[in-house]
Every structure is written in structure tokens, then in C-alpha cells.
mmCIF file of N, CA and C in Angstrom:
data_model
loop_
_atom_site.group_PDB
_atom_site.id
_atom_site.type_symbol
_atom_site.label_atom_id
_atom_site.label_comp_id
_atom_site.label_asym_id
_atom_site.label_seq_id
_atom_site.Cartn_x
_atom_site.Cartn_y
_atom_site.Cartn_z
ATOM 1 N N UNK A 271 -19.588 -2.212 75.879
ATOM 2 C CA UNK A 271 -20.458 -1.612 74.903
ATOM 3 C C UNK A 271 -19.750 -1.429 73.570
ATOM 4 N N UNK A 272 -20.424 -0.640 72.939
ATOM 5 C CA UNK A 272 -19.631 -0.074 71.226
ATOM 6 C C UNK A 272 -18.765 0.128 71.690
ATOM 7 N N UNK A 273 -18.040 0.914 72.151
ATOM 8 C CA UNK A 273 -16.752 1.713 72.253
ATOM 9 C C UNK A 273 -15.318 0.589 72.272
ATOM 10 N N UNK A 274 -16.202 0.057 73.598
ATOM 11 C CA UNK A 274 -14.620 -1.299 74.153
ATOM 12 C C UNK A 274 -15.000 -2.260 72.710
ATOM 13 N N UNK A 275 -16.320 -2.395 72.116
ATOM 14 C CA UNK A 275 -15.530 -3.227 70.837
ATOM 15 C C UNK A 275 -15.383 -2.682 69.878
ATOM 16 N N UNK A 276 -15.174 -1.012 69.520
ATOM 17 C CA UNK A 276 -14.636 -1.095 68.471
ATOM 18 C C UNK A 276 -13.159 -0.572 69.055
ATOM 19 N N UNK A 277 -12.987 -0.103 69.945
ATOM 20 C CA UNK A 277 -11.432 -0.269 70.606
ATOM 21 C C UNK A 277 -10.441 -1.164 70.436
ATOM 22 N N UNK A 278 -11.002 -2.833 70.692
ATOM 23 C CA UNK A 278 -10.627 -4.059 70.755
ATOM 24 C C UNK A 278 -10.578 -4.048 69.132
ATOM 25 N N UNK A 279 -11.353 -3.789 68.448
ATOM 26 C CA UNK A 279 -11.251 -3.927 66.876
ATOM 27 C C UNK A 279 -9.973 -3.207 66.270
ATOM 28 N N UNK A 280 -10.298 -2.379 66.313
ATOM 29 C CA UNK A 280 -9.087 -1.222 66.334
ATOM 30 C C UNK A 280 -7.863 -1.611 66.455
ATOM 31 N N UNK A 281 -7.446 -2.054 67.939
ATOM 32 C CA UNK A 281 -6.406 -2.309 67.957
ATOM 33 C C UNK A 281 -6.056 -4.381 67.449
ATOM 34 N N UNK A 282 -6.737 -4.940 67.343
ATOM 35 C CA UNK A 282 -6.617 -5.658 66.735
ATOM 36 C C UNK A 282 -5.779 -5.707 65.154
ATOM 37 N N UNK A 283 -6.586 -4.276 64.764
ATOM 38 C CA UNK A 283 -6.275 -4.548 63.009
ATOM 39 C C UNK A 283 -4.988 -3.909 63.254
ATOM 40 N N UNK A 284 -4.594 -2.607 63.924
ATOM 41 C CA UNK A 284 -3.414 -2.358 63.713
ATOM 42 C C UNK A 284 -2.512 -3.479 64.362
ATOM 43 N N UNK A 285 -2.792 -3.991 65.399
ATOM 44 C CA UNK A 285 -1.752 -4.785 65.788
ATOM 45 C C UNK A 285 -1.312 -6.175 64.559
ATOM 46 N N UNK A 286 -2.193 -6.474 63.887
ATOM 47 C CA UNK A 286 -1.840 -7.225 63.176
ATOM 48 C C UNK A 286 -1.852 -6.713 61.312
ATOM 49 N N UNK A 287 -0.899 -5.569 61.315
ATOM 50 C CA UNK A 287 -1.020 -4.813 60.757
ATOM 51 C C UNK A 287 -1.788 -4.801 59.213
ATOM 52 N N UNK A 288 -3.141 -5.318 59.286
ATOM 53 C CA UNK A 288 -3.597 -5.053 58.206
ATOM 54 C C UNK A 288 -4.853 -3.447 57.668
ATOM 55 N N UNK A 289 -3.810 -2.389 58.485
ATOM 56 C CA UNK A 289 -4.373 -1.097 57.739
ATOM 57 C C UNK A 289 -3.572 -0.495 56.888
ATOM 58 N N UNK A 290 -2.625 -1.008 56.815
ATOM 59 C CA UNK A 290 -1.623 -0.892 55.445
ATOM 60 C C UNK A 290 -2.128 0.192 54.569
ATOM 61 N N UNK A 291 -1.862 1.387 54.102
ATOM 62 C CA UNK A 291 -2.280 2.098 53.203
ATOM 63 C C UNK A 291 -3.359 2.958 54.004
ATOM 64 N N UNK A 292 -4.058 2.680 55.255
ATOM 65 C CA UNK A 292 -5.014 3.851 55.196
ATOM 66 C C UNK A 292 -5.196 4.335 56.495
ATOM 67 N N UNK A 293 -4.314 5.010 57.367
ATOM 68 C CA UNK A 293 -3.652 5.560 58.218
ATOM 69 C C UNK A 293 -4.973 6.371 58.647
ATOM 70 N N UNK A 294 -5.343 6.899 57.636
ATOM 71 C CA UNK A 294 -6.401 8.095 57.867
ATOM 72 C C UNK A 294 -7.851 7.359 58.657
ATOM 73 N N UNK A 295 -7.856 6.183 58.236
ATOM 74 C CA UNK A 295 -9.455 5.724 58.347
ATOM 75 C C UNK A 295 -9.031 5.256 59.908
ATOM 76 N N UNK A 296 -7.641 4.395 60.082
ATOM 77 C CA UNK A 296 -7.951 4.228 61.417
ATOM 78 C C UNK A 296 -7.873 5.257 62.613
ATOM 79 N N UNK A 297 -7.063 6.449 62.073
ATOM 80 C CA UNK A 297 -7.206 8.037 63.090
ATOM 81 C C UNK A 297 -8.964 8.859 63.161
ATOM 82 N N UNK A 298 -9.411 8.078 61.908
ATOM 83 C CA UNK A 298 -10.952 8.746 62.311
ATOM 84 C C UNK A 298 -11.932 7.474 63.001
ATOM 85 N N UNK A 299 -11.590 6.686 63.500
ATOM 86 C CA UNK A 299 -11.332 5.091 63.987
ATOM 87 C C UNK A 299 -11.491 5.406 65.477
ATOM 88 N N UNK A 300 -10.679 5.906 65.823
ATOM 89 C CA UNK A 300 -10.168 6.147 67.375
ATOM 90 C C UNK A 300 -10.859 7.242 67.347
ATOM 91 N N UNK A 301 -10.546 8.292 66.736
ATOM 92 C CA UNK A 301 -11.389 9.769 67.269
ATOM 93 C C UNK A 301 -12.675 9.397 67.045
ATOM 94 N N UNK A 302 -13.147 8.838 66.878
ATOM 95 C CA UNK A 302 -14.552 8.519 66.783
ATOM 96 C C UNK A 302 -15.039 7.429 67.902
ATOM 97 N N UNK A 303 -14.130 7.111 69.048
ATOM 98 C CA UNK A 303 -14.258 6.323 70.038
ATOM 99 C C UNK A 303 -13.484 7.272 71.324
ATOM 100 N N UNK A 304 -13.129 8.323 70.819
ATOM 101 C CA UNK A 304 -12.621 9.430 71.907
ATOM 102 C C UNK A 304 -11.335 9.464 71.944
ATOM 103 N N UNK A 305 -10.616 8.332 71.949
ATOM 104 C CA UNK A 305 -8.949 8.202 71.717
ATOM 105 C C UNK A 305 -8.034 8.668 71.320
ATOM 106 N N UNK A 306 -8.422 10.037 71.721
ATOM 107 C CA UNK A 306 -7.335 11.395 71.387
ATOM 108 C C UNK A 306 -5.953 11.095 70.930
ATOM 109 N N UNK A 307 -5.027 10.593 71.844
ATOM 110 C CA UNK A 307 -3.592 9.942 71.607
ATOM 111 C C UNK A 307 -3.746 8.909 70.495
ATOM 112 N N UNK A 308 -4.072 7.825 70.277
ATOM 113 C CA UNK A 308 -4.181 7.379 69.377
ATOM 114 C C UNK A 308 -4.736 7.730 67.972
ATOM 115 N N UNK A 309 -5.684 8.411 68.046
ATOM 116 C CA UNK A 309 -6.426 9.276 66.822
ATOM 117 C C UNK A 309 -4.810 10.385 66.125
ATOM 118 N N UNK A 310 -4.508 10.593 67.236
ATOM 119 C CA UNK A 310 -3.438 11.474 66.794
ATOM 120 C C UNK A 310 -2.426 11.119 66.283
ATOM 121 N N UNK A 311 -2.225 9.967 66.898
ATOM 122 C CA UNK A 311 -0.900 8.937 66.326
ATOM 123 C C UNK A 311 -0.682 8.600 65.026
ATOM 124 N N UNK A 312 -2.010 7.897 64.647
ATOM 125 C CA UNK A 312 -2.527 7.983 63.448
ATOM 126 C C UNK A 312 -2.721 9.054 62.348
ATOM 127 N N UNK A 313 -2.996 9.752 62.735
ATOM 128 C CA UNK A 313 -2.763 11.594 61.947
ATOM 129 C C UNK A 313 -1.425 11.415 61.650
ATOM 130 N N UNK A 314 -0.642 11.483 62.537
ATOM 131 C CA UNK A 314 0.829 11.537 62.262
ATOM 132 C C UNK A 314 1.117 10.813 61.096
ATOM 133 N N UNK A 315 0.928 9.257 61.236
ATOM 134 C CA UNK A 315 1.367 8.465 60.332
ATOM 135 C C UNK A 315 0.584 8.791 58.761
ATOM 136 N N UNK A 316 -0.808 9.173 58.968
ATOM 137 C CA UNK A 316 -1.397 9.192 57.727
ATOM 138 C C UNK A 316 -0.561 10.862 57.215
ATOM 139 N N UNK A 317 -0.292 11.877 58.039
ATOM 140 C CA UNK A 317 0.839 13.214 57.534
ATOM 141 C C UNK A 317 1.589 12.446 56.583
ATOM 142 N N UNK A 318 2.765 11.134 57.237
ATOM 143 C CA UNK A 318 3.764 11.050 56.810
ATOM 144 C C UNK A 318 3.548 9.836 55.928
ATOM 145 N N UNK A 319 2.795 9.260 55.640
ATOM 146 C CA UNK A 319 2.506 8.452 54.530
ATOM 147 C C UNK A 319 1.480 9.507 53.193
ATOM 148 N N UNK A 320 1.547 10.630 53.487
ATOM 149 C CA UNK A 320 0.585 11.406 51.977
ATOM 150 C C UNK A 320 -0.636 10.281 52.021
ATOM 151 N N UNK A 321 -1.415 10.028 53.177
ATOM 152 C CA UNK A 321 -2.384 9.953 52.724
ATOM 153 C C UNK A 321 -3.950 10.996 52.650
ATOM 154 N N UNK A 322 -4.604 10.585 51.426
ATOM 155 C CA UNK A 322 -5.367 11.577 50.832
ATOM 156 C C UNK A 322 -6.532 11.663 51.513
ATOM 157 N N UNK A 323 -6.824 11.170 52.264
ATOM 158 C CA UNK A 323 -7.493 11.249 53.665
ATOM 159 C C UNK A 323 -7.778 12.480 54.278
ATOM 160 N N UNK A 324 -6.288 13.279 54.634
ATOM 161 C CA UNK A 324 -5.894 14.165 55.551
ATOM 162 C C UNK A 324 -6.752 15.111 55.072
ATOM 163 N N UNK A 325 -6.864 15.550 53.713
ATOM 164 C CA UNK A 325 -7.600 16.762 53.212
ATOM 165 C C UNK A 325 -8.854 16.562 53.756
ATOM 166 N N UNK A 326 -8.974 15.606 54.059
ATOM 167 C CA UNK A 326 -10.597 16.308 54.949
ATOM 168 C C UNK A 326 -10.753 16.157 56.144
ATOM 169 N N UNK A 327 -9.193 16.720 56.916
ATOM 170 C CA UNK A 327 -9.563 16.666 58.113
ATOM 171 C C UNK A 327 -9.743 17.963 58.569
ATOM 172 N N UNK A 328 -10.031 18.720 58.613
ATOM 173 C CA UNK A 328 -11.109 19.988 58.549
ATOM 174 C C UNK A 328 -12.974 19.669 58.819
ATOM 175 N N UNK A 329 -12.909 19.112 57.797
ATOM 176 C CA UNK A 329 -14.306 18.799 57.711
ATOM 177 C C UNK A 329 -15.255 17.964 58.315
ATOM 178 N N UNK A 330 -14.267 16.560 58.565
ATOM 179 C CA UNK A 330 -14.348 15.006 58.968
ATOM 180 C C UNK A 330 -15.386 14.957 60.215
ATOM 181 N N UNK A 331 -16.254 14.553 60.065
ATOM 182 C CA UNK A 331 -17.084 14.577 61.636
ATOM 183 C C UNK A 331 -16.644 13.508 62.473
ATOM 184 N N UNK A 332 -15.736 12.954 62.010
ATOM 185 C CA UNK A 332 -15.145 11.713 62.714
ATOM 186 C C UNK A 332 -14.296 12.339 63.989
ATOM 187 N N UNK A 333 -13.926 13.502 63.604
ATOM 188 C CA UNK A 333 -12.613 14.011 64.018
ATOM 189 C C UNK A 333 -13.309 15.095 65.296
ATOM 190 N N UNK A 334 -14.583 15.360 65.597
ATOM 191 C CA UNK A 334 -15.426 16.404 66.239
ATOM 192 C C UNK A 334 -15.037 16.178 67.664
ATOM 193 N N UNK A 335 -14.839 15.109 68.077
ATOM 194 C CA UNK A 335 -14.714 14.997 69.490
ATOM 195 C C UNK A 335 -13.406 15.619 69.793
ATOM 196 N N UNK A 336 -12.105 15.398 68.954
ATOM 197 C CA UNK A 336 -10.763 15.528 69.253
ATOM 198 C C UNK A 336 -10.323 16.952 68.235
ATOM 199 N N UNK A 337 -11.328 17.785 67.886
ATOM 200 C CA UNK A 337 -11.396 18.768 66.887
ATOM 201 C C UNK A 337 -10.636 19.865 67.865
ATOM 202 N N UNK A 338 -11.177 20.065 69.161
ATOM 203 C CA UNK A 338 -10.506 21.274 70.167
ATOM 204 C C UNK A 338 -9.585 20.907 70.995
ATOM 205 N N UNK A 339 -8.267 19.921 70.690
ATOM 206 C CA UNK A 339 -7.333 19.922 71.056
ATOM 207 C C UNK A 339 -6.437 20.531 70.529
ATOM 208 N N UNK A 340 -5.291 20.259 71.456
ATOM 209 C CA UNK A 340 -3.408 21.664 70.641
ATOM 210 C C UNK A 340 -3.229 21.045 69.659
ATOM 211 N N UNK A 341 -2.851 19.125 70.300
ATOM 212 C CA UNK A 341 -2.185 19.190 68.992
ATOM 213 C C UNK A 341 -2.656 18.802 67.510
ATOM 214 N N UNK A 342 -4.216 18.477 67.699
ATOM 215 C CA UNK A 342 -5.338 18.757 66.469
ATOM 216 C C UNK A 342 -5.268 19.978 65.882
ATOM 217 N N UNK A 343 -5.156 20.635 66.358
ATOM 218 C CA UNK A 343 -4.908 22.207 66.153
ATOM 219 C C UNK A 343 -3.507 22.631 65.559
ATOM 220 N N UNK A 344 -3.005 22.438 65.952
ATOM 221 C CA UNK A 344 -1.651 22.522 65.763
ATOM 222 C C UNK A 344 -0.995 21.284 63.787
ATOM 223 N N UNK A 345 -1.875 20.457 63.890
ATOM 224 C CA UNK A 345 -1.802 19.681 62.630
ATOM 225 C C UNK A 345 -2.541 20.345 61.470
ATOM 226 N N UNK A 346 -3.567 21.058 62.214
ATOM 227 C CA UNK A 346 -4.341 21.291 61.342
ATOM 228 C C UNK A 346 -3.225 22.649 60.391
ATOM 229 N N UNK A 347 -2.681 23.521 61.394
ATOM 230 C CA UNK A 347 -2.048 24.284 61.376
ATOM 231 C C UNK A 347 -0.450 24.217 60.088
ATOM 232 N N UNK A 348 -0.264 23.009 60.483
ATOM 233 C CA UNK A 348 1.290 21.994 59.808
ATOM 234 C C UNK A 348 0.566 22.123 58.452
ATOM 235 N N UNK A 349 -1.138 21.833 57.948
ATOM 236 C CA UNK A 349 -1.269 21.170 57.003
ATOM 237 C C UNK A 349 -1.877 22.600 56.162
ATOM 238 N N UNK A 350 -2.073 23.448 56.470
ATOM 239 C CA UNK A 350 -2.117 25.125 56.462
ATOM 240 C C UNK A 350 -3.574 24.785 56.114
ATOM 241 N N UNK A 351 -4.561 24.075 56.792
ATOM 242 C CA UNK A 351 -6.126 23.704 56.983
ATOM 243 C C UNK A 351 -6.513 24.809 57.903
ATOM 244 N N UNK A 352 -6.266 25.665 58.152
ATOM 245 C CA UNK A 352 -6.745 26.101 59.837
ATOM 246 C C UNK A 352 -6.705 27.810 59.423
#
């Protein structure tokens, strides 16, 4: 269904790394297909690349499924959002 192809999409683009610059879109990418660990992974990288993304991860409805986890919580926390 949707999910396994935008999964397969997903990891397609990162594997062949053309998300270059936008860390953020593919963490609301995955959390928006449930992919907690990966959604998060991505958080990380978009933290440590300053991308301008992050400021709306508070808000992001992308982010709703993986919104009541620690370490969602805990970022949100790092980014003094919370």
C-alpha cells in the first residue's frame, strides 16, 4: 500500500543521497509513515545541520504520530520547544 511505497521512496532518496540540505522534510517523511527510529534519526541530523525546519516541530502534523514519544520529547526539550 502507501506506506511500503513511500517507505521504499524514502529510503531510496536517502540511500542515494539526494536529500542533501533538508533533513527536516525527510524526518517528517518517516513520521508520517510511523517510523519512529528513523523519523528520529532524521531530527537528529536536521538538529545538527541548523535546519530551519526544526522550528516547527512543535506544530508539524507530520510529526503527530511520533509526537508522544521520550525521545520526541526529550528533543523537543534540547530545542527549549516544550
Amino acid at each position: 500500500g502507501f506506506h511500503a511505497e513511500a517507505q521504499t521512496a524514502l529510503a531510496r532518496l536517502t540511500g542515494e543521497g539526494r536529500v542533501e540540505g533538508a533533513p527536516f522534510l525527510v524526518a517528517a517523511g518517516y513520521a508520517a509513515v510511523g517510523d519512529r527510529d528513523r523519523a528520529q534519526e532524521w531530527l537528529e541530523r536536521a538538529l545538527a545541520e541548523r535546519d530551519v525546519g526544526i522550528v516547527s516541530l512543535r506544530s508539524n502534523p507530520a510529526f503527530d504520530g511520533i509526537r508522544s514519544g521520550e525521545r520526541f520529547q526529550q528533543l523537543l526539550t534540547r530545542l527549549g520547544l516544550k
